[in-house]
CSV table of C-alpha atoms and ligand atoms in Angstrom, one decimal:
chain,number,residue,atom,x,y,z
A,25,UNK,CA,-13.0,15.3,5.4
A,26,UNK,CA,-12.8,11.8,6.0
A,27,UNK,CA,-10.0,11.6,9.2
A,28,UNK,CA,-11.9,9.8,11.9
A,29,UNK,CA,-9.5,6.9,12.0
A,30,UNK,CA,-7.1,5.6,14.4
A,31,UNK,CA,-5.2,2.2,14.9
A,32,UNK,CA,-4.4,0.3,17.7
A,33,UNK,CA,-1.4,-2.1,17.2
A,34,UNK,CA,-2.3,-5.1,15.1
A,35,UNK,CA,-5.9,-4.7,16.2
A,36,UNK,CA,-7.3,-2.8,13.5
A,37,UNK,CA,-10.0,-0.1,14.5
A,38,UNK,CA,-10.5,2.1,11.6
A,39,UNK,CA,-13.2,4.3,10.0
A,40,UNK,CA,-13.1,5.7,6.8
A,41,UNK,CA,-15.9,6.9,4.4
A,42,UNK,CA,-16.8,7.5,0.7
A,43,UNK,CA,-15.6,11.0,-0.6
A,44,UNK,CA,-17.7,12.9,-2.7
A,45,UNK,CA,-16.2,12.6,-6.3
A,46,UNK,CA,-16.4,15.9,-8.2
A,47,UNK,CA,-16.1,15.7,-11.7
A,48,UNK,CA,-13.9,18.5,-13.4
A,49,UNK,CA,-16.9,21.0,-14.2
A,50,UNK,CA,-17.8,20.6,-10.9
A,51,UNK,CA,-20.9,18.3,-10.9
A,52,UNK,CA,-21.1,15.5,-8.2
A,53,UNK,CA,-21.2,12.0,-9.4
A,54,UNK,CA,-21.6,10.3,-5.8
A,55,UNK,CA,-22.0,11.9,-2.3
A,56,UNK,CA,-20.4,10.8,0.9
A,57,UNK,CA,-23.0,9.2,2.8
A,58,UNK,CA,-21.9,6.6,5.4
A,59,UNK,CA,-18.7,6.2,7.5
A,60,UNK,CA,-17.5,2.4,8.2
A,61,UNK,CA,-15.3,1.2,10.8
A,62,UNK,CA,-14.3,-2.6,11.7
A,63,UNK,CA,-14.3,-2.7,16.1
A,64,UNK,CA,-11.6,-4.2,17.8
A,65,UNK,CA,-12.2,-7.4,19.7
A,66,UNK,CA,-14.7,-9.2,17.9
A,67,UNK,CA,-14.2,-7.3,14.5
A,68,UNK,CA,-17.7,-6.4,14.3
A,69,UNK,CA,-18.5,-3.9,11.4
A,70,UNK,CA,-20.5,-0.7,11.9
A,71,UNK,CA,-21.8,2.1,10.1
A,72,UNK,CA,-22.7,5.4,10.6
A,73,UNK,CA,-24.6,7.2,7.9
A,74,UNK,CA,-23.7,10.8,7.7
A,75,UNK,CA,-26.6,12.2,9.3
A,76,UNK,CA,-26.4,10.1,12.4
A,77,UNK,CA,-24.7,10.4,15.5
A,78,UNK,CA,-24.5,7.0,16.4
A,79,UNK,CA,-22.6,4.0,15.1
A,80,UNK,CA,-24.9,1.1,14.0
A,81,UNK,CA,-23.7,-2.5,13.7
A,82,UNK,CA,-24.2,-4.0,10.4
A,83,UNK,CA,-26.8,-7.1,9.8
A,84,UNK,CA,-25.8,-10.0,7.9
A,85,UNK,CA,-28.9,-10.5,5.5
A,86,UNK,CA,-28.0,-9.2,2.1
A,87,UNK,CA,-24.0,-9.5,2.9
A,88,UNK,CA,-21.9,-11.1,0.0
A,89,UNK,CA,-18.0,-12.1,0.3
A,90,UNK,CA,-17.5,-9.2,-2.3
A,91,UNK,CA,-18.6,-6.7,-0.2
A,92,UNK,CA,-16.1,-7.8,2.7
A,93,UNK,CA,-13.3,-7.7,0.0
A,94,UNK,CA,-14.3,-4.4,-1.3
A,95,UNK,CA,-14.4,-2.8,2.3
A,96,UNK,CA,-11.1,-4.1,3.2
A,97,UNK,CA,-9.5,-2.6,-0.2
A,98,UNK,CA,-11.0,0.4,1.0
A,99,UNK,CA,-8.9,0.6,3.8
A,100,UNK,CA,-5.9,-0.4,2.0
A,101,UNK,CA,-5.6,-3.8,3.0
A,102,UNK,CA,-4.9,-6.1,0.1
A,103,UNK,CA,-8.0,-8.6,1.1
A,104,UNK,CA,-10.3,-9.9,3.7
A,105,UNK,CA,-9.3,-12.8,5.6
A,106,UNK,CA,-12.5,-13.3,7.4
A,107,UNK,CA,-15.8,-12.6,7.2
A,108,UNK,CA,-19.1,-14.3,8.6
A,109,UNK,CA,-22.3,-13.4,10.6
A,110,UNK,CA,-22.0,-13.6,14.4
A,111,UNK,CA,-25.3,-14.4,16.3
A,112,UNK,CA,-26.4,-11.4,17.7
A,113,UNK,CA,-26.6,-13.5,21.2
A,114,UNK,CA,-22.8,-13.9,21.4
A,115,UNK,CA,-21.7,-10.8,21.2
A,116,UNK,CA,-21.8,-8.0,23.9
A,117,UNK,CA,-24.1,-5.1,22.5
A,118,UNK,CA,-24.9,-2.1,24.5
A,119,UNK,CA,-28.3,-1.2,25.8
A,120,UNK,CA,-30.2,0.5,22.6
A,121,UNK,CA,-27.9,-0.5,20.2
A,122,UNK,CA,-29.2,0.2,16.7
A,123,UNK,CA,-28.4,-1.7,13.4
A,124,UNK,CA,-28.2,-1.1,9.9
A,125,UNK,CA,-29.3,-3.1,6.9
A,126,UNK,CA,-27.7,-2.9,3.6
A,127,UNK,CA,-29.2,-1.0,0.7
A,128,UNK,CA,-28.6,-1.0,-2.7
A,129,UNK,CA,-24.9,-0.4,-2.7
A,130,UNK,CA,-22.3,-0.7,-0.1
A,131,UNK,CA,-22.0,3.1,0.1
A,132,UNK,CA,-25.8,4.3,0.2
A,133,UNK,CA,-29.0,3.6,1.7
A,134,UNK,CA,-28.4,1.4,4.9
A,135,UNK,CA,-31.6,1.4,6.3
A,136,UNK,CA,-31.9,1.9,10.3
A,137,UNK,CA,-33.2,-1.2,12.4
A,138,UNK,CA,-33.9,-1.9,15.8
A,139,UNK,CA,-32.7,-5.3,15.2
A,140,UNK,CA,-31.4,-7.5,12.4
A,141,UNK,CA,-34.2,-10.0,10.5
A,142,UNK,CA,-31.4,-12.9,10.6
A,143,UNK,CA,-30.4,-12.5,13.9
A,144,UNK,CA,-26.8,-12.3,13.1
A,145,UNK,CA,-24.4,-9.0,12.3
A,146,UNK,CA,-21.1,-9.0,10.0
A,147,UNK,CA,-17.7,-9.6,11.5
A,148,UNK,CA,-15.1,-8.9,9.1
A,149,UNK,CA,-11.2,-9.4,9.2
A,150,UNK,CA,-8.9,-7.4,6.7
A,151,UNK,CA,-5.5,-8.9,6.2
A,152,UNK,CA,-3.1,-6.9,8.6
A,153,UNK,CA,-0.7,-4.1,7.4
A,154,UNK,CA,0.9,-0.9,7.7
A,155,UNK,CA,1.9,-1.0,11.5
A,156,UNK,CA,5.4,-1.3,13.0
A,157,UNK,CA,6.4,-2.7,16.2
A,158,UNK,CA,8.2,0.3,17.7
A,159,UNK,CA,8.5,4.2,17.1
A,160,UNK,CA,11.9,3.9,16.1
A,161,UNK,CA,19.3,3.8,1.5
A,162,UNK,CA,20.6,3.5,-2.2
A,163,UNK,CA,19.5,6.5,-0.5
A,164,UNK,CA,22.2,9.5,-1.1
A,165,UNK,CA,22.0,11.9,2.0
A,166,UNK,CA,19.7,9.5,4.3
A,167,UNK,CA,20.5,7.9,7.6
A,168,UNK,CA,20.9,4.4,9.0
A,169,UNK,CA,17.4,2.8,9.9
A,170,UNK,CA,16.9,1.3,13.1
A,171,UNK,CA,16.0,-2.6,12.8
A,172,UNK,CA,12.0,-2.7,12.8
A,173,UNK,CA,11.3,0.7,11.2
A,174,UNK,CA,10.7,-0.6,7.7
A,175,UNK,CA,9.6,-4.5,8.3
A,176,UNK,CA,8.1,-4.4,4.8
A,177,UNK,CA,11.3,-3.5,3.3
A,178,UNK,CA,13.3,-6.7,1.4
A,179,UNK,CA,16.2,-7.4,-0.6
A,180,UNK,CA,15.5,-8.9,-3.9
A,181,UNK,CA,18.4,-10.8,-4.9
A,182,UNK,CA,19.5,-13.0,-8.3
A,183,UNK,CA,22.0,-15.6,-7.2
A,184,UNK,CA,23.3,-14.2,-4.1
A,185,UNK,CA,23.6,-10.4,-5.6
A,186,UNK,CA,21.1,-7.5,-4.2
A,187,UNK,CA,19.6,-6.5,-7.4
A,188,UNK,CA,16.4,-4.1,-6.1
A,189,UNK,CA,14.7,-3.6,-3.0
A,190,UNK,CA,11.1,-4.6,-2.3
A,191,UNK,CA,8.2,-4.6,-0.4
A,192,UNK,CA,5.9,-6.9,1.4
A,193,UNK,CA,2.4,-6.8,0.6
A,194,UNK,CA,1.0,-10.2,2.1
A,195,UNK,CA,3.1,-13.2,3.4
A,196,UNK,CA,3.8,-14.6,-0.1
A,197,UNK,CA,3.5,-11.2,-2.0
A,198,UNK,CA,6.3,-8.7,-2.8
A,199,UNK,CA,6.0,-6.0,-5.1
A,200,UNK,CA,8.9,-4.4,-6.8
A,201,UNK,CA,10.2,-2.5,-9.8
A,202,UNK,CA,9.3,-4.4,-13.3
A,203,UNK,CA,12.9,-2.9,-14.6
A,204,UNK,CA,14.3,-5.0,-11.9
A,205,UNK,CA,13.6,-8.2,-13.4
A,206,UNK,CA,12.9,-7.3,-17.2
A,207,UNK,CA,16.6,-8.4,-18.3
A,208,UNK,CA,16.0,-11.8,-17.0
A,209,UNK,CA,14.4,-14.5,-18.7
A,210,UNK,CA,10.8,-13.2,-19.1
A,211,UNK,CA,8.5,-14.5,-16.0
A,212,UNK,CA,11.2,-17.0,-15.0
A,213,UNK,CA,11.2,-17.1,-11.3
A,214,UNK,CA,14.6,-19.0,-11.0
A,215,UNK,CA,17.5,-17.6,-9.1
A,216,UNK,CA,15.3,-14.9,-7.4
A,217,UNK,CA,15.5,-15.2,-3.8
A,218,UNK,CA,13.7,-12.6,-1.3
A,219,UNK,CA,15.5,-11.6,2.0
A,220,UNK,CA,13.2,-9.9,4.7
A,221,UNK,CA,13.5,-8.9,8.2
A,222,UNK,CA,17.0,-7.6,7.7
A,223,UNK,CA,18.8,-4.1,8.1
A,224,UNK,CA,22.4,-5.3,7.9
A,225,UNK,CA,23.9,-7.2,5.4
A,226,UNK,CA,22.5,-6.7,1.9
A,227,UNK,CA,25.7,-8.6,0.7
A,228,UNK,CA,26.0,-11.5,3.1
A,229,UNK,CA,23.8,-14.9,2.7
A,230,UNK,CA,21.1,-14.9,5.2
A,231,UNK,CA,18.6,-17.6,4.1
A,232,UNK,CA,16.3,-16.1,1.8
A,233,UNK,CA,12.9,-17.2,0.5
A,234,UNK,CA,12.6,-18.3,-3.0
A,235,UNK,CA,10.3,-17.1,-5.5
A,236,UNK,CA,7.6,-19.2,-7.4
A,237,UNK,CA,6.6,-16.5,-9.9
A,238,UNK,CA,7.5,-13.2,-11.1
A,239,UNK,CA,4.8,-11.1,-13.2
A,240,UNK,CA,5.4,-7.8,-14.2
A,241,UNK,CA,2.9,-5.5,-15.7
A,242,UNK,CA,2.2,-6.3,-18.9
A,243,UNK,CA,2.4,-2.7,-20.2
A,244,UNK,CA,5.8,-2.0,-18.9
A,245,UNK,CA,7.7,-0.3,-21.1
A,246,UNK,CA,11.4,-0.5,-20.7
A,247,UNK,CA,12.1,2.8,-22.6
A,248,UNK,CA,9.9,5.3,-20.7
A,249,UNK,CA,10.1,2.9,-17.6
A,250,UNK,CA,6.0,3.6,-17.7
A,251,UNK,CA,4.2,0.8,-15.5
A,252,UNK,CA,7.3,-0.3,-13.7
A,253,UNK,CA,6.0,-2.7,-11.1
A,254,UNK,CA,6.3,-6.4,-11.0
A,255,UNK,CA,4.8,-8.7,-8.2
A,256,UNK,CA,6.9,-11.6,-7.0
A,257,UNK,CA,4.9,-14.6,-5.4
A,258,UNK,CA,6.9,-16.7,-2.7
A,259,UNK,CA,7.1,-20.5,-2.5
A,260,UNK,CA,6.7,-20.0,1.0
A,261,UNK,CA,5.1,-17.7,3.3
A,262,UNK,CA,7.2,-15.4,4.9
A,263,UNK,CA,7.0,-15.4,9.0
A,264,UNK,CA,5.3,-12.0,9.9
A,265,UNK,CA,6.9,-11.0,13.1
A,266,UNK,CA,8.5,-7.7,14.5
A,267,UNK,CA,11.1,-7.6,12.0
A,268,UNK,CA,8.7,-8.6,9.1
A,269,UNK,CA,5.2,-7.5,8.1
A,270,UNK,CA,3.2,-6.0,5.2
A,271,UNK,CA,2.5,-2.6,4.2
A,272,UNK,CA,-1.1,-1.3,3.5
A,273,UNK,CA,-2.0,0.2,0.0
A,274,UNK,CA,-3.8,3.6,-0.5
A,275,UNK,CA,-7.6,3.4,0.3
A,276,UNK,CA,-9.2,4.2,-2.9
A,277,UNK,CA,-10.6,7.6,-1.9
A,278,UNK,CA,-7.1,9.1,-0.6
A,279,UNK,CA,-5.7,12.1,-2.2
A,280,UNK,CA,-1.7,12.3,-2.3
A,281,UNK,CA,-0.8,16.1,-1.7
A,282,UNK,CA,2.4,17.9,-2.8
A,283,UNK,CA,4.5,18.1,0.3
A,284,UNK,CA,3.3,15.3,2.2
A,285,UNK,CA,6.4,13.8,4.1
A,286,UNK,CA,7.3,10.4,2.7
A,287,UNK,CA,10.3,8.1,3.2
A,288,UNK,CA,12.2,5.9,1.2
A,289,UNK,CA,14.7,3.4,2.3
A,290,UNK,CA,17.1,0.6,0.4
A,291,UNK,CA,20.7,-0.3,0.5
A,292,UNK,CA,21.6,1.4,-2.8
A,293,UNK,CA,24.2,3.8,-3.5
A,294,UNK,CA,25.1,6.5,-0.8
A,295,UNK,CA,27.2,8.6,-2.9
A,296,UNK,CA,26.3,9.3,-6.7
A,297,UNK,CA,29.7,9.0,-7.9
A,298,UNK,CA,30.7,5.7,-5.8
A,299,UNK,CA,29.1,2.5,-7.4
A,300,UNK,CA,28.7,0.9,-3.9
A,301,UNK,CA,25.5,-0.7,-2.0
A,302,UNK,CA,25.5,-0.2,1.6
A,303,UNK,CA,25.8,-2.7,4.5
A,304,UNK,CA,23.3,-0.8,6.6
A,305,UNK,CA,19.6,0.1,5.3
A,306,UNK,CA,19.3,3.6,4.8
A,307,UNK,CA,16.1,5.8,5.3
A,308,UNK,CA,15.5,9.4,3.8
A,309,UNK,CA,12.3,11.7,4.2
A,310,UNK,CA,11.2,12.8,0.6
A,311,UNK,CA,8.1,15.1,0.2
A,312,UNK,CA,6.0,14.4,-2.4
A,313,UNK,CA,6.2,17.0,-5.3
A,314,UNK,CA,3.1,18.0,-7.2
A,315,UNK,CA,3.3,15.8,-10.8
A,316,UNK,CA,2.7,19.4,-12.6
A,317,UNK,CA,5.8,20.7,-10.8
A,318,UNK,CA,7.9,17.8,-11.6
A,319,UNK,CA,6.9,17.5,-15.2
A,320,UNK,CA,7.5,21.2,-16.0
A,321,UNK,CA,10.5,22.6,-18.1
A,322,UNK,CA,12.5,23.1,-15.2
A,323,UNK,CA,12.4,19.2,-14.0
A,324,UNK,CA,11.1,16.6,-16.1
A,325,UNK,CA,9.9,18.5,-19.3
A,326,UNK,CA,7.0,16.1,-19.8
A,327,UNK,CA,8.6,12.8,-19.4
A,328,UNK,CA,6.3,11.5,-16.5
A,329,UNK,CA,3.2,9.6,-17.0
A,330,UNK,CA,0.2,9.2,-15.1
A,331,UNK,CA,2.0,6.1,-13.8
A,332,UNK,CA,4.8,8.3,-12.0
A,333,UNK,CA,5.2,10.6,-9.4
A,334,UNK,CA,7.8,12.4,-7.9
A,335,UNK,CA,9.3,12.8,-4.4
A,336,UNK,CA,12.2,14.9,-3.1
A,337,UNK,CA,13.7,18.1,-3.1
A,338,UNK,CA,14.4,20.7,-5.8
A,339,UNK,CA,17.8,21.5,-4.3
A,340,UNK,CA,18.7,17.7,-4.7
A,341,UNK,CA,21.0,16.2,-1.9
A,342,UNK,CA,18.7,13.5,-0.6
A,343,UNK,CA,17.2,11.1,-2.7
A,344,UNK,CA,17.0,7.6,-3.8
A,345,UNK,CA,19.9,6.0,-5.9
A,346,UNK,CA,20.9,2.9,-8.0
A,347,UNK,CA,20.4,0.0,-5.7
A,348,UNK,CA,17.1,1.2,-4.2
A,349,UNK,CA,14.9,0.4,-7.0
A,350,UNK,CA,11.9,-1.5,-6.2
A,351,UNK,CA,12.2,-0.5,-2.9
A,352,UNK,CA,9.1,1.6,-1.1
A,353,UNK,CA,8.2,5.1,-0.9
A,354,UNK,CA,5.9,5.1,2.1
A,355,UNK,CA,3.5,7.6,3.7
A,356,UNK,CA,1.8,7.5,7.0
A,357,UNK,CA,-1.8,8.5,8.0
A,358,UNK,CA,-3.8,8.3,10.9
A,359,UNK,CA,-4.4,4.8,10.4
A,360,UNK,CA,-1.4,3.0,8.7
A,361,UNK,CA,2.1,3.2,6.7
A,362,UNK,CA,1.2,2.8,3.1
A,363,UNK,CA,2.8,2.1,-0.4
A,364,UNK,CA,2.7,5.1,-2.3
A,365,UNK,CA,5.6,4.8,-4.7
A,366,UNK,CA,8.2,2.1,-6.1
A,367,UNK,CA,11.5,3.6,-6.8
A,368,UNK,CA,11.8,3.7,-10.3
A,369,UNK,CA,14.4,6.5,-11.9
A,370,UNK,CA,15.6,9.5,-11.9
A,371,UNK,CA,18.5,11.6,-13.8
A,372,UNK,CA,21.4,10.9,-11.7
A,373,UNK,CA,20.8,11.1,-7.7
A,374,UNK,CA,20.5,13.9,-5.5
A,375,UNK,CA,20.9,16.4,-8.5
A,376,UNK,CA,19.3,19.9,-8.1
A,377,UNK,CA,15.8,19.9,-10.3
A,378,UNK,CA,16.2,15.8,-10.7
A,379,UNK,CA,14.2,14.4,-8.1
A,380,UNK,CA,13.7,10.5,-7.7
A,381,UNK,CA,10.5,9.4,-9.8
A,382,UNK,CA,8.5,6.4,-8.4
A,383,UNK,CA,5.7,4.5,-9.7
A,384,UNK,CA,2.6,6.0,-8.7
A,385,UNK,CA,1.0,2.7,-6.9
A,386,UNK,CA,-2.6,4.2,-6.6
A,387,UNK,CA,-2.7,4.2,-10.5
A,388,UNK,CA,-2.0,0.4,-10.2
A,389,UNK,CA,-3.8,-0.7,-7.7
A,390,UNK,CA,-6.6,-3.0,-9.7
A,391,UNK,CA,-3.8,-4.5,-11.2
A,392,UNK,CA,-2.2,-5.5,-8.1
A,393,UNK,CA,-5.8,-6.8,-6.8
A,394,UNK,CA,-6.3,-8.5,-9.7
A,395,UNK,CA,-2.9,-10.6,-9.8
A,396,UNK,CA,-2.9,-11.3,-6.3
A,397,UNK,CA,-6.4,-12.6,-6.4
A,398,UNK,CA,-5.9,-14.9,-9.4
A,399,UNK,CA,-2.4,-16.2,-8.6
B,408,LIG,C1,18.7,3.6,-10.7
B,408,LIG,O1,19.5,3.2,-11.7
B,408,LIG,C2,18.0,4.8,-9.9
B,408,LIG,N1,17.4,9.1,-8.3
B,408,LIG,C3,17.0,4.8,-9.0
B,408,LIG,C4,16.7,5.9,-8.3
B,408,LIG,C5,16.9,6.9,-9.0
B,408,LIG,C6,18.1,7.0,-10.1
B,408,LIG,C7,18.5,5.9,-10.5
B,408,LIG,C8,16.7,8.1,-8.3
B,408,LIG,O2,18.0,2.3,-9.8
């Protein structure tokens, strides 16, 4: 298990590892060999081969920027912000500190050294995500959300009307559902505004940030709602604060287990029979439901694709609803809050055996990375 991880507020201090990937027949494709962490303070990259008790600082020789990006994404961050070699003479290292020189790949063959040839070690900073300042919906059966509880939640508006929810991934990137933007002029960003840092006032006119680009997934299918994801690039960056911050994505090795407690939030309808958005952001706890069960004949009878996942309750009563679409389904692990789903569809709202269906973000990570890198 890879559970050696914890986070400090804003200073990321994280450990993670490569899990063995087991093929269906039981054959092991690659073995877990090394844990990583970024140490608070100087952001030094440390590695710990599986068979060693102590953390080793990573030597800078053989380092390439692409490795920093890969490591940050494995942690669930969107990108690496800074990476450089730091002179060992400029950092405080413990007596007897050992070092590791990279081998042929990130996960394997780090060689233990008593010093670094280059005299430098790797400092790596990933984009901040997944922390909220303090402990603290069309959500049917939910509760009012306290300010700051969901600082990544945005209201996506066209003209001044709330159309959908969305989530902050980076100061200039919002993720929402493709079906929210599909009926508007293709790829046109004009008219779209994003309102961040609010819990009240889905109908009011606070200053929003205009959208520069709208990019829907090219495979989005308006009939099946497969690939229901769109990214919005903002014209100006959001000012991150206690009220506005980014979500993490899933690390590539993380499994999503049925029953995991996750949260949905939004300004959508709070009663299936009343077409009215709420004034106050709502939240609801909705456990994940395994796809096999959700796709069974008593639920969605095969309508789900691999790009979808379910969350909610077989008995109904608590669910996302119209107006919540595009908004986040988030789950917390030892490290961070992560975007697991995007409110997408369902038969009605809060009905028995018709749980909410969400875009399965883990299946679309390569597309998110590619789009946010090239635009
Ligand atoms: C909608 O129409 C919608 N109960 C969103 C979520 C759900 C149903 C409908 C899930 O936007």
